[in-house]
Coordinates of C-alpha atoms in Angstrom, one line a residue:
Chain A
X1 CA -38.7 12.3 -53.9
X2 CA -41.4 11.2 -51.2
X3 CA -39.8 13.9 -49.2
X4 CA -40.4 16.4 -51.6
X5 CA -43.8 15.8 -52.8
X6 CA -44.8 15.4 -48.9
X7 CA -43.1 18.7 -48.7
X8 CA -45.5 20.5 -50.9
X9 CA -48.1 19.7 -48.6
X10 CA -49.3 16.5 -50.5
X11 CA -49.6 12.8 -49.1
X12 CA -45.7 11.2 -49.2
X13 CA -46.9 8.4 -51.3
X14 CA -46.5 9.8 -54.8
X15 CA -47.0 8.1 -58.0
X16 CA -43.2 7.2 -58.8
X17 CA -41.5 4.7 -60.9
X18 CA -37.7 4.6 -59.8
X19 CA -34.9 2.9 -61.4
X20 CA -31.1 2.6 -61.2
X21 CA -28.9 5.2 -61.1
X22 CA -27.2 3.7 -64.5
X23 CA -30.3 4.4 -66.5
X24 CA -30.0 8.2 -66.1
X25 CA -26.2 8.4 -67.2
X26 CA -25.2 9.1 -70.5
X27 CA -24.9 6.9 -73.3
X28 CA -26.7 4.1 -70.7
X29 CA -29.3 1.7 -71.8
X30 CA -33.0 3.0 -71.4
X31 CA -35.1 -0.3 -72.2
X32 CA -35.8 -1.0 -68.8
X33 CA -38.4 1.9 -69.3
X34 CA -40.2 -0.1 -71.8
X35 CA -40.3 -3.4 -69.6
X36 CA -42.0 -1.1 -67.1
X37 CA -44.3 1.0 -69.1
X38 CA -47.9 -0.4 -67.7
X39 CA -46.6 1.2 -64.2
X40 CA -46.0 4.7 -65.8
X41 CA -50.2 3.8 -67.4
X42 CA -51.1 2.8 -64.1
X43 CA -49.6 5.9 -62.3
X44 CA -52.0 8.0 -64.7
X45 CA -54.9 5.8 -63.9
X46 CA -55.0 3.3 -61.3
X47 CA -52.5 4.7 -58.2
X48 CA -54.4 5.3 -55.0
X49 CA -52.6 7.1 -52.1
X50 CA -52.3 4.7 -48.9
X51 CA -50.7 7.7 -46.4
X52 CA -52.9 8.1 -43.1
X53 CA -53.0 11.4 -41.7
X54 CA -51.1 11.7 -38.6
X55 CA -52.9 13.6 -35.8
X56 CA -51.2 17.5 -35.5
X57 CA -48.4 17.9 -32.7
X58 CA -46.4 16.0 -30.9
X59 CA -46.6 12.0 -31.6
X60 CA -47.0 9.6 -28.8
X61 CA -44.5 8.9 -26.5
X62 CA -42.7 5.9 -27.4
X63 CA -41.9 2.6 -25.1
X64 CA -39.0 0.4 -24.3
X65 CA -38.6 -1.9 -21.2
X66 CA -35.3 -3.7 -20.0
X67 CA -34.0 -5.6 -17.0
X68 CA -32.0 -2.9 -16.2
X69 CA -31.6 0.9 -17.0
X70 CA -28.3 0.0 -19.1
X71 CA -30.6 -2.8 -20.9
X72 CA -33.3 -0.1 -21.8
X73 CA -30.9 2.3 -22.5
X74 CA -30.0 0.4 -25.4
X75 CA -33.1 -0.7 -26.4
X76 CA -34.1 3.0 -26.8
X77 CA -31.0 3.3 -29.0
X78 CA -32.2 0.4 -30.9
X79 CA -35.1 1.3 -31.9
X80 CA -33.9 4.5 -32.6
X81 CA -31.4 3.2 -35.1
X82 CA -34.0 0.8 -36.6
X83 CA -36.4 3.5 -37.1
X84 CA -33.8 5.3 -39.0
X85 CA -33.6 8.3 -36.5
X86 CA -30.1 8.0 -35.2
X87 CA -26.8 9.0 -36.6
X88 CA -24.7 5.7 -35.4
X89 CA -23.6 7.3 -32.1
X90 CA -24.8 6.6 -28.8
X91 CA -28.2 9.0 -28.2
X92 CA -30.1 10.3 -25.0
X93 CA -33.6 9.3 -25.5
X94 CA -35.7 11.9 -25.3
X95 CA -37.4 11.5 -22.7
X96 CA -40.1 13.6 -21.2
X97 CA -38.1 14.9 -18.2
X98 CA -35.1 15.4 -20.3
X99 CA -37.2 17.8 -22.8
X100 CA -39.3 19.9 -20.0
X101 CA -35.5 20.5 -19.0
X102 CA -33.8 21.7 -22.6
X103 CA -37.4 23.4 -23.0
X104 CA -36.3 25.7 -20.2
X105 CA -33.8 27.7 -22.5
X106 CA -36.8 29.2 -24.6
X107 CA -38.5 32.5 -24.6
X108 CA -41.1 30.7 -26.9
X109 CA -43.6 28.5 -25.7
X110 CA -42.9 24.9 -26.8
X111 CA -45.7 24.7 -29.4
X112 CA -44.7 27.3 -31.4
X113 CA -44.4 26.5 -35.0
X114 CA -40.8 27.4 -36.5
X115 CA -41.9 26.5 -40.0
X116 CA -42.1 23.1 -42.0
X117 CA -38.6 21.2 -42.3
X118 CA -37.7 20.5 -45.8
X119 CA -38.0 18.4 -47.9
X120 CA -40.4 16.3 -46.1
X121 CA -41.9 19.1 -44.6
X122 CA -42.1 17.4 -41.0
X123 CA -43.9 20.0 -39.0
X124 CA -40.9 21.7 -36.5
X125 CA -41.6 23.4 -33.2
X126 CA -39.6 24.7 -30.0
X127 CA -40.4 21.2 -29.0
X128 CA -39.1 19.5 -32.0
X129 CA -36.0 21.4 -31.4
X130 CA -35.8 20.2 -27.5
X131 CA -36.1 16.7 -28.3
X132 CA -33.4 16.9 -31.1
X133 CA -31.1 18.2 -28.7
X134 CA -32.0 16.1 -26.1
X135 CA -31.0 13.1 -27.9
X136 CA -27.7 15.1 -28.8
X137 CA -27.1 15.5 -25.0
X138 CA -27.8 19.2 -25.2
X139 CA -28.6 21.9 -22.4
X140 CA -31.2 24.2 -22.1
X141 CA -28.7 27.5 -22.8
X142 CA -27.8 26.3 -26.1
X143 CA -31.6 25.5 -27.2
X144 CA -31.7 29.5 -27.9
X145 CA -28.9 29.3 -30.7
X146 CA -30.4 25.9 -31.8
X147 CA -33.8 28.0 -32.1
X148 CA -32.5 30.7 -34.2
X149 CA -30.3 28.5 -36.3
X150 CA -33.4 26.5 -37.3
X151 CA -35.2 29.7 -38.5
X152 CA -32.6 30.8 -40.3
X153 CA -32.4 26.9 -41.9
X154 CA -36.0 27.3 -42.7
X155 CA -35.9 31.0 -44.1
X156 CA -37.0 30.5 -47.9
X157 CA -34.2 32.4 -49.0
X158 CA -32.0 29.9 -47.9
X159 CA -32.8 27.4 -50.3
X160 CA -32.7 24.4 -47.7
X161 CA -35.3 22.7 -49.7
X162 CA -33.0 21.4 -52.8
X163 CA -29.8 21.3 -49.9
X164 CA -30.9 18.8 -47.8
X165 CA -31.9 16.6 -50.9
X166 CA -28.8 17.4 -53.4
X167 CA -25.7 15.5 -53.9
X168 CA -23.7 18.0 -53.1
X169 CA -23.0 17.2 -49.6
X170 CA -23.9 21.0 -48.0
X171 CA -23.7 21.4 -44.7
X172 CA -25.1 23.8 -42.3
X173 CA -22.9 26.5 -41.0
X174 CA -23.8 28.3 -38.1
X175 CA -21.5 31.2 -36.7
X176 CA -22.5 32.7 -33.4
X177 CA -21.5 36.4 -32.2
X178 CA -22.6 38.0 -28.9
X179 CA -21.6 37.0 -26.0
X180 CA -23.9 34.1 -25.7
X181 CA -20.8 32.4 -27.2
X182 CA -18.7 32.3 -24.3
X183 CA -21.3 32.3 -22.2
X184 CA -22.6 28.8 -22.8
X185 CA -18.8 27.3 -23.7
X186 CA -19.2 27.6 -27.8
X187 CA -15.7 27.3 -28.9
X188 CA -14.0 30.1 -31.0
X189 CA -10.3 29.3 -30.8
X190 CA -8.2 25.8 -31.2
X191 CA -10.2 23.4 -32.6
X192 CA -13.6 24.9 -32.7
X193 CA -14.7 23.0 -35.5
X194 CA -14.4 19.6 -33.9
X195 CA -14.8 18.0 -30.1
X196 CA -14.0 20.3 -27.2
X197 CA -15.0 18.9 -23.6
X198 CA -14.5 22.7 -22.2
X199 CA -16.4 24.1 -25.3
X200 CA -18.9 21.2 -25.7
X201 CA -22.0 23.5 -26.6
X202 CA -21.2 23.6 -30.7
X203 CA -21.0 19.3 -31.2
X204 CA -24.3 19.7 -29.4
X205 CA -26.0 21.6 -31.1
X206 CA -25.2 21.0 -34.5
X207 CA -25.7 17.3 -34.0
X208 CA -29.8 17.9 -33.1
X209 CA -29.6 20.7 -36.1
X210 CA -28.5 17.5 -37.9
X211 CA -31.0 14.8 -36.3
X212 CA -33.7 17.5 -37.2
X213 CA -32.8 17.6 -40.8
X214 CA -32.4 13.8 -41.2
X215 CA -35.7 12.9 -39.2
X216 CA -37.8 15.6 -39.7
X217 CA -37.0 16.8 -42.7
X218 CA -36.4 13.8 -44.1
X219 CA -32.4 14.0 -45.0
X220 CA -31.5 10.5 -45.0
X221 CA -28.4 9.4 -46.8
X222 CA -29.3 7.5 -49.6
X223 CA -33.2 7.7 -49.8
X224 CA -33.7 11.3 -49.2
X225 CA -30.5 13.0 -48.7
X226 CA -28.5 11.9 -51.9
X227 CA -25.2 13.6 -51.1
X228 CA -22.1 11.9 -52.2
X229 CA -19.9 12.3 -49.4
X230 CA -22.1 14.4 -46.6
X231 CA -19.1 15.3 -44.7
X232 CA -19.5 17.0 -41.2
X233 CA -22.8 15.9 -40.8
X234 CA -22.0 14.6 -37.5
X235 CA -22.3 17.8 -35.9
X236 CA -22.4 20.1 -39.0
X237 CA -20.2 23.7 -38.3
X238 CA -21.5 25.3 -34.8
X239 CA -18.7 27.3 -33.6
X240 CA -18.8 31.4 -32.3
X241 CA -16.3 34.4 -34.0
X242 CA -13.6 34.9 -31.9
X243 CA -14.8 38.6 -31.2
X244 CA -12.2 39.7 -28.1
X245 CA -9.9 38.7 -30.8
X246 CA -10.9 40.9 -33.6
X247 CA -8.5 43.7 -34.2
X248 CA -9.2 47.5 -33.3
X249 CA -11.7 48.8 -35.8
X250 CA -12.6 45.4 -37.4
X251 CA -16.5 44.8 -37.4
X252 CA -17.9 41.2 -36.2
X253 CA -18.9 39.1 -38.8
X254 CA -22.7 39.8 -37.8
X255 CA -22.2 43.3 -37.8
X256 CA -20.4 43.2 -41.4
X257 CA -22.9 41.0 -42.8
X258 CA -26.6 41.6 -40.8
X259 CA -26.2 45.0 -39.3
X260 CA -26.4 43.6 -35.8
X261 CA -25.2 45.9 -33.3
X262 CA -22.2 45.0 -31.1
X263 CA -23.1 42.9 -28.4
X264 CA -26.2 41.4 -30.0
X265 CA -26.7 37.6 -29.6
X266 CA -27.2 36.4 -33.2
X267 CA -26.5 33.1 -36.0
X268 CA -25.5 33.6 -39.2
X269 CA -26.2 30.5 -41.1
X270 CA -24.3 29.7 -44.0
X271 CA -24.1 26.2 -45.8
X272 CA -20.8 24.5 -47.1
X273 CA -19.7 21.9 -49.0
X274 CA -16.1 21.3 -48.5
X275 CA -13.4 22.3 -46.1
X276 CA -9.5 23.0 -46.9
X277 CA -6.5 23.6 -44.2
X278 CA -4.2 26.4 -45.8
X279 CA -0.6 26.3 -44.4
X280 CA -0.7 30.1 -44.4
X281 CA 2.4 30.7 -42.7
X282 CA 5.8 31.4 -44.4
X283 CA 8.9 28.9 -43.6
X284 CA 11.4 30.7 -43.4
X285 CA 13.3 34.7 -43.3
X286 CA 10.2 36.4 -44.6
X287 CA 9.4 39.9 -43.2
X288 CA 5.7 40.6 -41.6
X289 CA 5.1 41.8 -44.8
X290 CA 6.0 39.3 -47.0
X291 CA 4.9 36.4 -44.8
X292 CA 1.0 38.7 -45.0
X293 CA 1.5 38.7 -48.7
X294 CA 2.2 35.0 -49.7
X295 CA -0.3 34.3 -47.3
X296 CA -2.7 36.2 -48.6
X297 CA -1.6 34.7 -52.8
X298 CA -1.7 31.3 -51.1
X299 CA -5.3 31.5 -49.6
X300 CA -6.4 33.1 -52.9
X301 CA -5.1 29.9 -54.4
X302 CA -7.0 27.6 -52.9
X303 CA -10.2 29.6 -53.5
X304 CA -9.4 29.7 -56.8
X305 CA -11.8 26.9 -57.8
X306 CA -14.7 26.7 -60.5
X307 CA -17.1 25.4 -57.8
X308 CA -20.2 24.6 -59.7
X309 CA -22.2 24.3 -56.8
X310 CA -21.3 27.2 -55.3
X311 CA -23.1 29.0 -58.5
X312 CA -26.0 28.9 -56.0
X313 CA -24.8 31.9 -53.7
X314 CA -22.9 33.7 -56.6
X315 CA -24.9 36.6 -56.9
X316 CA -26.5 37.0 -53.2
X317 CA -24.4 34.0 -51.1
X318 CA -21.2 33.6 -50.6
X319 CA -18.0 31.7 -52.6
X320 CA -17.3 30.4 -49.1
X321 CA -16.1 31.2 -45.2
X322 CA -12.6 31.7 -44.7
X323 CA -11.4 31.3 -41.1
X324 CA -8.3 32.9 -40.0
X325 CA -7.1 32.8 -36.2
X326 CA -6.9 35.8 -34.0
X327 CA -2.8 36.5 -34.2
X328 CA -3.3 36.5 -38.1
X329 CA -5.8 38.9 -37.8
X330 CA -4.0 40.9 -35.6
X331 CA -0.8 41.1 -38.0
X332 CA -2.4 41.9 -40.8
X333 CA -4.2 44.4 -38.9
X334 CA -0.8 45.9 -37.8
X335 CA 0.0 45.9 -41.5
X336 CA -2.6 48.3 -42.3
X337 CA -5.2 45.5 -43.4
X338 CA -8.7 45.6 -42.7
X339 CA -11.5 42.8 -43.8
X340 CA -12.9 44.7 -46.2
X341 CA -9.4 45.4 -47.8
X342 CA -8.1 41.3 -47.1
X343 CA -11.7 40.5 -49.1
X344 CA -11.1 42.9 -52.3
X345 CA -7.5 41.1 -52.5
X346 CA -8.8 37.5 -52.1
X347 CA -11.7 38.2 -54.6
X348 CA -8.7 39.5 -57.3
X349 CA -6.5 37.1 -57.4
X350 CA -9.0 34.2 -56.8
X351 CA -10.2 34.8 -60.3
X352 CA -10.2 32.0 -63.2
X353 CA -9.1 32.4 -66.6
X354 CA -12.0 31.9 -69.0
X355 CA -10.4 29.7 -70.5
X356 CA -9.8 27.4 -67.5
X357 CA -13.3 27.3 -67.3
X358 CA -14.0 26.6 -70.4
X359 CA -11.8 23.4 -70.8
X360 CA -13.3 21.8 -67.7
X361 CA -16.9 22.8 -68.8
X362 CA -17.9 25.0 -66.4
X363 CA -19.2 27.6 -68.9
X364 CA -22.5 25.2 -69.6
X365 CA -23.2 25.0 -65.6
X366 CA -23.3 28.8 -65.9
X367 CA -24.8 29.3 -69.0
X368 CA -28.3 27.4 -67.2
X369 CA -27.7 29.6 -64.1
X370 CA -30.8 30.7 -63.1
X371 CA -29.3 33.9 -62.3
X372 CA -28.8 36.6 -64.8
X373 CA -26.0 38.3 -62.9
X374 CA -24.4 34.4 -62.7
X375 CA -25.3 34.3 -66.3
X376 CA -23.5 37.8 -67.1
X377 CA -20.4 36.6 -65.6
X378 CA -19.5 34.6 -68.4
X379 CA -18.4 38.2 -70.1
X380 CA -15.7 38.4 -67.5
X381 CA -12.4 37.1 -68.4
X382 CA -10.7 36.1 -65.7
X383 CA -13.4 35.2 -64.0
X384 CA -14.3 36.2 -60.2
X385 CA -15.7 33.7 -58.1
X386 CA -18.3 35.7 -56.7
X387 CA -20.7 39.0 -57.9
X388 CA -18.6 41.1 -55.2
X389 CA -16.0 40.9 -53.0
X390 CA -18.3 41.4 -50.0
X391 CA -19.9 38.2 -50.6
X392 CA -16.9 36.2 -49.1
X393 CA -17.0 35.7 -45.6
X394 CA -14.0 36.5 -43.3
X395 CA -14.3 34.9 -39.9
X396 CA -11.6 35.8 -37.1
X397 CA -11.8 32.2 -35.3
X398 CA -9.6 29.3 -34.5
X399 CA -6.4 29.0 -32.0
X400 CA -4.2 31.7 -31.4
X401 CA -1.3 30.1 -33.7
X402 CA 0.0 31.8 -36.9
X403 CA 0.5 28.8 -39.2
X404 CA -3.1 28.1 -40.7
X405 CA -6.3 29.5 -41.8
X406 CA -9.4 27.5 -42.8
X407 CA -11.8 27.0 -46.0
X408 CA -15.1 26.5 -46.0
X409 CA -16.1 26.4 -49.6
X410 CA -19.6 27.8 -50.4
X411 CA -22.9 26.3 -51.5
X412 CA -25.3 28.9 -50.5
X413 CA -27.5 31.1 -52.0
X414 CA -27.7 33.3 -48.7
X415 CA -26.5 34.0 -45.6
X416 CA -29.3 34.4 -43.4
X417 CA -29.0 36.1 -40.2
X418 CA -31.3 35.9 -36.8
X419 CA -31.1 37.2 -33.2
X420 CA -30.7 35.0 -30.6
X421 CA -33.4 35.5 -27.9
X422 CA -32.7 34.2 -24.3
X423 CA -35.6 33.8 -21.4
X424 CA -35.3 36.3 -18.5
X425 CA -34.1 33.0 -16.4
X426 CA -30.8 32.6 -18.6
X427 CA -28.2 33.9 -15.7
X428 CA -29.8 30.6 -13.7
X429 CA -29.4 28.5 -16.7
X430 CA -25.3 29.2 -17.1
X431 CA -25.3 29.2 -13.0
X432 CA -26.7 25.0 -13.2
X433 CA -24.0 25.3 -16.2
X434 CA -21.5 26.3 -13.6
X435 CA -23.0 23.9 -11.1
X436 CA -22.6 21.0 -13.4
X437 CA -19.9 21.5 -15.5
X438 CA -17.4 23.2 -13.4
X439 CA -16.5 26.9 -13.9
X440 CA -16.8 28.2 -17.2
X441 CA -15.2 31.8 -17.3
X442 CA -12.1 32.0 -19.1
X443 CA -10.0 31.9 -15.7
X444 CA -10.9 28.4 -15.3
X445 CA -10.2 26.8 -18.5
X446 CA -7.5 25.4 -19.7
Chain B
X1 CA -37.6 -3.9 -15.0
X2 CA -37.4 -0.8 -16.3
X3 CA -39.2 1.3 -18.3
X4 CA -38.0 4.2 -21.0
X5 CA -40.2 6.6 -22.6
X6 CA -39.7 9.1 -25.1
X7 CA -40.3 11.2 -27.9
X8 CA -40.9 9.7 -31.3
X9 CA -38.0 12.6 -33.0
X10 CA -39.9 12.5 -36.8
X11 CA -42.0 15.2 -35.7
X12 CA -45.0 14.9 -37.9
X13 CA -46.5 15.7 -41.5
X14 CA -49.8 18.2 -42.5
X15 CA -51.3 17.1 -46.1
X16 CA -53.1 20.3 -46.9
X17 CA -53.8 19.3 -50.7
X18 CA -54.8 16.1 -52.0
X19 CA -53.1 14.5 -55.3
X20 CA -54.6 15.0 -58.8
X21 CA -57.3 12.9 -59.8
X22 CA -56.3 10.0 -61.5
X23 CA -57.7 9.3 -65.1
X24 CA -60.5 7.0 -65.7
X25 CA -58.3 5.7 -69.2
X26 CA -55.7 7.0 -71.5
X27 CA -57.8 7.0 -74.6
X28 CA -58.1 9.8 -76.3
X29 CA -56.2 11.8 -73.5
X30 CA -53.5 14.8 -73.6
X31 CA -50.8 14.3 -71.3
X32 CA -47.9 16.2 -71.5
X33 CA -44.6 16.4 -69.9
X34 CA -42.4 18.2 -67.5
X35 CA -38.8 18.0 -67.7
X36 CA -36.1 19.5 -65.7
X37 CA -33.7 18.3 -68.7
X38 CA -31.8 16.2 -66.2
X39 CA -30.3 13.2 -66.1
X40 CA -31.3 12.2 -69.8
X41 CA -35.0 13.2 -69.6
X42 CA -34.2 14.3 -73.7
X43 CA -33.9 10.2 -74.0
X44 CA -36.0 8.8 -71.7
X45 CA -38.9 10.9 -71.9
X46 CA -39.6 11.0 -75.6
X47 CA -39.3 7.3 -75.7
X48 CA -42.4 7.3 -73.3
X49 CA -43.9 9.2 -75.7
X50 CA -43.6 7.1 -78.3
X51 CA -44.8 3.9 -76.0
X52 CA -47.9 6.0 -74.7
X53 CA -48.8 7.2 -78.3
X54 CA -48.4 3.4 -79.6
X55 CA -50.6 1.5 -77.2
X56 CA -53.5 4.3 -76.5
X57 CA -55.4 4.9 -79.5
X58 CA -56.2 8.6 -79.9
X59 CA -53.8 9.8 -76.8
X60 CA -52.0 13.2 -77.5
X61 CA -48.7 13.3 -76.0
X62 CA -47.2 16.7 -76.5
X63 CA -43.8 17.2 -77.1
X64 CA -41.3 17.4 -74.4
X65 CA -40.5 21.2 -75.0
X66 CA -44.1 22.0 -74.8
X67 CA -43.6 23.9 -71.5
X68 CA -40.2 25.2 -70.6
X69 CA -38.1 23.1 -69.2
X70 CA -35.1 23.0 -66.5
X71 CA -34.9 22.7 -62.4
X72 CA -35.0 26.5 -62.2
X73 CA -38.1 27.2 -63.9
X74 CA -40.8 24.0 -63.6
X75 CA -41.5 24.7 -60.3
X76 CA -42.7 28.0 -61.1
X77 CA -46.5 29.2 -60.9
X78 CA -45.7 30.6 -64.4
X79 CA -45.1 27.3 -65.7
X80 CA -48.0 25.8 -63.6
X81 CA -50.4 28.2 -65.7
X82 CA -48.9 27.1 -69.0
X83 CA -49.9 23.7 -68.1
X84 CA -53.3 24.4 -66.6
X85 CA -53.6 26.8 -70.0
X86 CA -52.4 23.8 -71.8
X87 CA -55.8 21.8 -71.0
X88 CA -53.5 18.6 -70.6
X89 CA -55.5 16.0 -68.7
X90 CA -52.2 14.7 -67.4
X91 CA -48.4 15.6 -66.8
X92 CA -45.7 13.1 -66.4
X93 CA -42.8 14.8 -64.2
X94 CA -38.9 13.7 -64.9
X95 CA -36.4 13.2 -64.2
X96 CA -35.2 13.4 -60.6
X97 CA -31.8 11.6 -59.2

């Protein structure tokens, strides 16, 4: 709560009386209200603020000495930890050589004010961003996409505000197209939601997207973050659309979805709140066709879900992100499928009886909607998961093996799009990339 | 030995508006409420009523459903003008879990 009232632009130090969870459940026992009433009378009357205004801008550098560089080294990740500013693995201090390095990747001068982090509403600039990904043991090429995933986090459409807080566990998602993808090792194919060392840029990256929304905006599990679970928050979902695999005549996801033309550098930030493996391959004498078509049923089956939370991006978000890999894609593009097409299908048969809903009470969480549309929906028997079919996101990503595709259920109001915007010194930056991490170009990987 | 420095990563806060005024006393005040109906704010909140009503004489304490209630509506300037409209002295804001 201290995050959000700081948030609104008032001192963090609100008038609060806080309790146990048990008091706020039903049936539960409210008399420990009573024993505490003179602190709701002196909230009204007597409560004085105690917050100091911080000086504007960057904070003062912070100290720690050691008897050797190891020794400081964890001293610096001490303190870190103790101040509540690390996520439990080892961090790079931020130091002021390592920042004027990551600060290299920007177009934007490193004062520039990218908005107010919610809910705390800790003041985020270029420079905010390069000591995030500093202490993630980031480069200065991937502080461009770390830039315009940040925007795109702090767009008020998004809705980051009640996300970072809620106990839904939502997660950023932050899908890359352009070439900037390869270019700086972001990994689209096997295993591009978790740790690559070839394709090392995604961890990166989300992890300081993470470390910004924990200490800057004030996401901390427990105290101002009060998600259940908070699964891939590590490193959140940083991973680029596998775009040389996209069938002939299928559109990129940021051309389907922002209008971007081909070959523009851009995020597309969605937030999540669950992921599923689908074993979407047949097992046995199926034809093409029939091994596309159970697929298809089976994937639909798993969406079929009365998310609650995902009520947020009903109307204008999306149910969810389903992955598929690029020899899917290709199939069912050899089949005479399209995205568009594969979306209509998965929208039709994801639907839920009304009854279904109604015996696990999902009506009432729709009925208080606070969209109309959401609120309309209730008339529809079955029941679509989504307004439209187009809201579903279809991602070609993931390694070139037929057997699974991925879910990403939805918990987001929007999907908000940005361009990616490199310095004219970019070619230099993937050259030191070369220089220091070994050839990057697809005829050196593995 | 050897010395580290770096950024503090918090980044840092701008208070642009200061916090209501508190009250001098409850006497003879008008405080109302503002629910999100969460988390059983139809319990707990009328039961502060009651306590408010019983140990301040002259206190008005509107009713919970005085201004309309639910996340996706009190945050709403509309809702701020009831209240302002409402000449309540004070608003008591719950529940948030």
């Amino acid at each position: 709560m201290k995050n959000a009232v700081s948030g609104l632009g008032l001192a963090p130090d609100a008038a609060m009386i806080t309790f146990p969870i048990d008091m706020f459940l039903p049936g539960s026992d409210i008399t420990p209200l009573a024993k505490r009433k003179q602190e709701f009378y002196d909230g009204l009357t007597r409560w004085k603020s105690g917050f100091a205004q911080s000086a504007p801008g960057a904070g003062p550098l912070l100290s720690v000495e050691g008897a050797s560089y190891e020794d400081a080294l964890v001293k610096a990740n001490n303190l870190l930890l103790t101040n509540l500013w690390g996520d439990g693995l080892p961090l790079w201090p931020a130091t002021r050589e390592r920042v004027d390095w990551i600060i290299r990747g920007t177009v934007l001068p490193r004062t520039h004010l990218i908005g107010k982090f919610p809910p705390r509403g800790g003041i985020t600039t270029v420079e905010t961003c390069a000591v995030a990904l500093a202490m993630a043991g980031g480069r200065p090429e991937y502080l461009p996409v770390l830039v315009a995933a940040v925007d795109a986090f702090l767009d008020p459409e998004s809705n980051a505000e009640q996300l970072q807080a809620a106990s839904g566990s939502a997660f950023p998602v932050v899908i890359v197209n352009g070439p900037i993808g390869k270019q700086i090792r972001l990994n689209s194919t096997f295993g591009c939601l978790g740790p690559d060392p070839q394709r090392p840029a995604g961890a990166s990256i989300g992890r300081a997207l993470r470390l910004i929304q924990q200490n800057v905006g004030g996401a901390l599990p427990g105290i101002g973050a009060m998600a259940n679970y908070g699964a891939m928050r590590y490193t959140n979902a940083v991973f680029a659309e596998d775009e040389e695999g996209l069938p002939q005549g299928w559109q990129s996801h940021a051309a389907e979805r922002h209008g971007y033309a081909p070959g523009t550098n851009s995020v597309s930030l969605v937030f999540a709140n669950g992921v599923a493996n689908i074993r979407r391959r047949g097992a046995k004498k199926e034809t093409a066709e029939e091994d596309a078509l159970q697929g298809m049923y089976r994937m639909a089956d798993f969406m079929r879900t009365p998310n609650l939370a995902g009520l947020a991006g009903y109307e204008q978000g999306t149910p969810g992100i389903l992955m598929i890999p690029q020899v899917v894609a290709q199939t069912m593009a050899g089949l005479g499928w399209t995205k568009k097409s594969m979306r209509e299908f998965l929208w039709e048969h994801s639907k839920i009886p009304a009854a279904h809903l109604r015996r696990a009470g999902a009506v009432a969480w729709i009925e208080i909607d606070s969209s109309p549309v959401t609120r309309a929906s209730l008339k529809l028997d079955p029941w679509p998961i989504s307004a439209k079919p187009d809201n579903l996101v279809l991602i070609v990503a993931g390694g070139g093996h037929p057997t699974n595709s991925y879910w990403l259920q939805g918990y987001s109001p929007r999907v908000i799009g940005r361009e990616i915007r490199v310095p004219e010194s970019f070619a230099q930056l993937l050259a030191d990339a070369d220089r220091d991490l070994g050839c990057g170009s697809d005829a050196c990987l593995i | 030995m050897v010395k580290l420095e770096f950024h503090d990563p918090s980044g840092t806060l701008e208070v642009t508006q200061q916090h209501a005024p508190r009250l001098a006393s409850l006497e003879g005040k008008r405080i109302g409420f503002v629910s999100n109906e969460q988390w059983q704010a139809f319990r707990t909140l009328p039961l502060l009523k009651t306590m408010l009503e019983a140990d301040f004489p002259g206190i008005e304490v509107l009713p919970i459903d005085a201004f309309p209630q639910g996340n996706a509506v009190i945050g709403d300037e509309a809702t701020a003008k009831l209240v302002k409209q409402s000449g309540v002295d004070a608003v008591i804001i719950g529940n948030a879990a």
